[in-house]
Amino acid sequence: MYMRTRLLLILTACTMAFLCGCTKNAQSTIVLVGEEKEVVDFTEVGTDVLQKALLGYGYVTDTTQRLMLTTPPNVEGKYLIDRIYFLALEEVYNAGTEFETYMGDYIDNMNDDSHYESLALEFKNQNNRTVDMTYSWSVDGKEMYNYDMTVNVIGAKYFDCNGEEVEIFALYFVCEKDYLDPTAGWDCHYHSGELITGKILPEGIADFKFSAVCRDKWGADAGMLQRVGDFKVAEDYGNKHQENYITPRID
């Protein structure tokens, strides 16, 4: 029973830890909230999660491909990802202990019809490479997080496996997260680099994808969190069941 309870807590932490906050002070920099001195260029913190999300998970399959950065499109609007579908959970929790859990083993459970996670997004006040984002994450119909932040937005081009040029937008932000259960009393925190990509169309977003990577972690109980460098990749559930599906614009 203890093992089952602990696993449930780990699963909850994995899938619902999206309480973030960040801001940015220039077109080419990202600043973590409360750490305004740590100004870093997008290419320094964004490249790894971009490649993990785009190479081999529905975009480019040739790992020698690289993105060409372009002027970002206008992404302003409201959009609804009615259900998140996990493509990869390359995360290990409680590594090296008897409770070590590889989340890839539970990806079918996360994508089962009895469980669903959804995301509502609103983008406004875009200023070239920054945009204000309102982000509302729900689990099984219950809103878990609702917050506002200013994020980086870039345009990017790549050549797909057929040699066709594809252009997308990419939103990248770094967040500080805490363990979700406020009654547990555990001391564990981490910085999460998160990425949203897709193709902006008049009716919505095509090929929506989401990725997150653990950048660093701290606290007395940080060992129970995923390892630094572990990541997840997800897309809109509609992409799995409808050809040329578009995540709808709802404004």
Coordinates of C-alpha atoms in Angstrom, one line a residue:
M1 CA 0.0 0.0 0.0
Y2 CA 2.9 2.4 0.8
M3 CA 4.5 1.7 -2.5
R4 CA 1.2 2.2 -4.4
T5 CA 0.6 5.5 -2.5
R6 CA 4.1 6.8 -3.2
L7 CA 3.8 5.9 -6.9
L8 CA 0.5 7.7 -7.1
L9 CA 2.2 10.8 -5.6
I10 CA 5.0 10.5 -8.1
L11 CA 2.5 10.2 -11.0
T12 CA 0.6 13.2 -9.7
A13 CA 3.8 15.3 -9.5
C14 CA 4.9 14.2 -13.0
T15 CA 1.7 15.1 -14.8
M16 CA 0.4 18.2 -12.9
A17 CA 3.5 20.2 -12.0
F18 CA 3.0 23.2 -14.2
L19 CA 2.8 26.1 -11.7
C20 CA 5.3 28.5 -13.2
G21 CA 6.2 32.2 -13.4
C22 CA 8.8 34.0 -15.6
T23 CA 9.5 37.2 -17.3
K24 CA 11.9 38.7 -19.9
N25 CA 13.7 42.0 -20.2
A26 CA 14.9 42.0 -23.8
Q27 CA 14.2 40.4 -27.2
S28 CA 17.0 37.9 -27.0
T29 CA 17.1 37.0 -23.3
I30 CA 15.2 35.0 -20.7
V31 CA 15.1 35.9 -17.0
L32 CA 14.0 33.6 -14.2
V33 CA 11.7 35.2 -11.7
G34 CA 13.6 36.3 -8.7
E35 CA 16.9 35.8 -10.5
E36 CA 17.1 38.9 -12.7
K37 CA 20.9 38.6 -12.7
E38 CA 20.8 35.3 -14.6
V39 CA 20.2 36.7 -18.1
V40 CA 21.0 34.1 -20.8
D41 CA 20.6 34.0 -24.5
F42 CA 17.8 31.9 -25.9
T43 CA 20.3 29.7 -27.9
E44 CA 22.0 28.8 -24.6
V45 CA 19.0 27.5 -22.8
G46 CA 16.6 26.7 -25.6
T47 CA 18.6 24.5 -28.0
D48 CA 18.4 21.2 -26.0
V49 CA 14.7 21.2 -25.3
L50 CA 14.0 22.4 -28.9
Q51 CA 15.9 19.5 -30.4
K52 CA 14.4 16.9 -28.0
A53 CA 10.9 18.1 -28.8
L54 CA 11.3 18.4 -32.5
L55 CA 13.8 15.8 -33.5
G56 CA 12.2 12.4 -33.6
Y57 CA 8.8 13.3 -32.1
G58 CA 6.7 14.2 -35.1
Y59 CA 8.9 16.8 -36.8
V60 CA 12.4 16.1 -38.1
T61 CA 13.7 12.5 -37.9
D62 CA 17.3 13.2 -39.1
T63 CA 19.2 14.3 -36.0
T64 CA 21.7 16.2 -38.1
Q65 CA 19.0 18.7 -38.9
R66 CA 19.0 22.1 -37.1
L67 CA 16.5 24.9 -36.9
M68 CA 16.8 28.1 -38.8
L69 CA 15.5 31.0 -36.7
T70 CA 13.2 33.5 -38.4
T71 CA 10.9 36.4 -37.5
P72 CA 8.1 35.0 -35.4
P73 CA 4.5 35.0 -36.7
N74 CA 1.7 36.8 -34.9
V75 CA 0.5 34.2 -32.3
E76 CA -2.1 36.4 -30.6
G77 CA -5.4 34.7 -29.8
K78 CA -7.0 32.1 -27.5
Y79 CA -6.6 28.4 -28.1
L80 CA -7.8 25.2 -26.5
I81 CA -5.9 21.9 -26.3
D82 CA -8.9 19.8 -25.2
R83 CA -6.7 16.9 -24.3
I84 CA -3.0 16.3 -24.0
Y85 CA -1.5 13.2 -25.5
F86 CA 2.0 12.2 -24.2
L87 CA 4.5 11.1 -26.9
A88 CA 7.4 10.5 -24.5
L89 CA 8.0 10.5 -20.8
E90 CA 11.7 10.2 -20.6
E91 CA 11.8 10.8 -16.9
V92 CA 13.1 8.7 -14.0
Y93 CA 11.8 9.6 -10.5
N94 CA 13.5 8.5 -7.2
A95 CA 16.6 7.3 -9.2
G96 CA 18.8 4.8 -7.5
T97 CA 16.2 3.9 -4.8
E98 CA 13.8 1.0 -4.3
F99 CA 11.1 3.4 -5.5
E100 CA 12.8 4.3 -8.8
T101 CA 10.1 4.8 -11.4
Y102 CA 10.6 5.2 -15.2
M103 CA 7.6 7.2 -16.4
G104 CA 7.8 5.7 -19.9
D105 CA 6.4 2.5 -18.5
Y106 CA 3.2 4.5 -17.6
I107 CA 2.6 6.4 -20.8
D108 CA -0.4 4.2 -21.7
N109 CA -2.0 5.0 -18.3
M110 CA -1.4 8.7 -18.9
N111 CA -3.1 8.5 -22.3
D112 CA -6.0 6.3 -21.2
D113 CA -9.5 7.5 -21.7
S114 CA -10.1 7.5 -18.0
H115 CA -7.5 10.3 -17.6
Y116 CA -7.1 13.6 -19.5
E117 CA -5.2 16.8 -19.1
S118 CA -6.1 20.0 -21.1
L119 CA -4.6 23.3 -21.7
A120 CA -6.1 26.7 -22.5
L121 CA -3.8 29.4 -23.9
E122 CA -4.2 33.1 -24.5
F123 CA -1.5 35.2 -26.2
K124 CA -1.7 39.0 -26.4
N125 CA 0.5 42.1 -26.5
Q126 CA 3.1 40.5 -28.8
N127 CA 6.1 42.6 -29.3
N128 CA 8.3 40.9 -31.9
R129 CA 10.0 38.2 -29.8
T130 CA 8.0 38.4 -26.6
V131 CA 4.3 37.8 -25.9
D132 CA 2.1 37.8 -22.8
M133 CA 0.7 34.3 -22.1
T134 CA -2.2 33.2 -19.9
Y135 CA -1.9 29.5 -19.3
S136 CA -4.6 27.4 -17.7
W137 CA -3.9 23.7 -17.1
S138 CA -6.7 21.3 -16.0
V139 CA -6.6 17.6 -15.0
D140 CA -9.7 15.5 -15.4
G141 CA -11.8 18.6 -15.8
K142 CA -10.5 20.4 -12.7
E143 CA -8.4 23.5 -13.2
M144 CA -5.1 23.0 -11.4
Y145 CA -3.1 26.1 -12.5
N146 CA -3.9 29.5 -14.0
Y147 CA -1.1 32.0 -14.4
D148 CA 0.2 34.8 -16.5
M149 CA 3.8 35.3 -17.8
T150 CA 5.7 37.0 -20.6
V151 CA 7.5 34.5 -22.8
N152 CA 9.9 34.3 -25.7
V153 CA 8.5 33.6 -29.1
I154 CA 10.5 32.8 -32.2
G155 CA 9.9 31.7 -35.7
A156 CA 11.8 28.7 -37.0
K157 CA 12.2 26.8 -40.3
Y158 CA 13.4 23.3 -40.9
F159 CA 13.3 20.7 -43.7
D160 CA 11.2 17.6 -43.0
C161 CA 12.1 14.0 -44.0
N162 CA 10.7 14.7 -47.5
G163 CA 12.9 17.7 -48.0
E164 CA 9.9 20.1 -47.7
E165 CA 10.5 23.4 -45.8
V166 CA 8.3 23.7 -42.7
E167 CA 7.9 26.9 -40.7
I168 CA 6.7 26.9 -37.1
F169 CA 6.6 29.2 -34.0
A170 CA 8.3 28.3 -30.8
L171 CA 7.4 29.7 -27.3
Y172 CA 10.1 29.0 -24.7
F173 CA 10.1 29.8 -21.0
V174 CA 11.9 28.8 -17.8
C175 CA 9.8 28.2 -14.7
E176 CA 10.4 27.4 -11.0
K177 CA 8.2 24.6 -9.8
D178 CA 7.5 23.1 -6.4
Y179 CA 6.1 19.7 -5.4
L180 CA 2.4 19.9 -5.7
D181 CA 1.1 18.4 -2.4
P182 CA 1.4 21.3 0.1
T183 CA 0.6 19.0 3.0
A184 CA 3.5 16.6 2.3
G185 CA 6.1 18.8 3.8
W186 CA 8.8 17.8 1.3
D187 CA 11.5 20.2 0.3
C188 CA 12.0 19.8 -3.5
H189 CA 12.0 22.4 -6.2
Y190 CA 13.2 22.5 -9.8
H191 CA 13.6 24.8 -12.8
S192 CA 11.7 23.5 -15.9
G193 CA 12.4 24.6 -19.4
E194 CA 9.2 24.4 -21.3
L195 CA 8.4 24.7 -25.0
I196 CA 5.2 25.1 -27.1
T197 CA 5.4 24.8 -30.9
G198 CA 3.1 24.7 -33.8
K199 CA 2.0 26.4 -37.0
I200 CA -0.3 29.4 -36.8
L201 CA -3.3 29.3 -39.1
P202 CA -6.4 31.6 -39.2
E203 CA -8.5 28.9 -37.5
G204 CA -5.9 27.8 -34.9
I205 CA -2.6 26.0 -34.3
A206 CA -1.6 23.0 -36.5
D207 CA 0.8 20.4 -35.1
F208 CA 0.7 21.7 -31.5
K209 CA 3.4 20.2 -29.4
F210 CA 4.5 20.7 -25.8
S211 CA 7.8 19.8 -24.2
A212 CA 9.4 20.2 -20.8
V213 CA 12.9 19.4 -19.5
C214 CA 14.3 19.5 -15.9
R215 CA 17.1 22.1 -15.9
D216 CA 18.2 21.9 -12.3
K217 CA 16.7 20.9 -8.9
W218 CA 17.3 21.6 -5.2
G219 CA 16.0 21.0 -1.7
A220 CA 16.5 18.3 0.9
D221 CA 14.0 15.9 -0.9
A222 CA 15.0 16.8 -4.5
G223 CA 16.1 13.2 -5.0
M224 CA 12.5 12.1 -5.4
L225 CA 12.1 14.4 -8.4
Q226 CA 13.0 13.6 -12.0
R227 CA 16.7 13.7 -12.9
V228 CA 18.2 16.9 -14.4
G229 CA 17.9 16.5 -18.2
D230 CA 14.8 14.3 -18.0
F231 CA 12.1 15.5 -20.4
K232 CA 8.5 14.9 -21.6
V233 CA 7.0 15.6 -25.0
A234 CA 3.2 15.8 -25.7
E235 CA 0.8 16.9 -28.5
D236 CA -2.8 17.7 -29.0
Y237 CA -4.8 14.4 -28.7
G238 CA -6.7 15.5 -31.9
N239 CA -3.5 15.0 -33.9
K240 CA -3.6 11.3 -33.2
H241 CA -7.2 10.8 -34.5
Q242 CA -7.8 13.3 -37.2
E243 CA -5.7 14.0 -40.3
N244 CA -4.6 17.7 -40.5
Y245 CA -6.2 18.4 -37.1
I246 CA -6.0 22.0 -36.0
T247 CA -6.1 23.0 -32.3
P248 CA -9.0 25.5 -32.4
R249 CA -8.8 29.2 -31.9
I250 CA -11.6 30.0 -29.4
D251 CA -11.8 33.8 -29.4

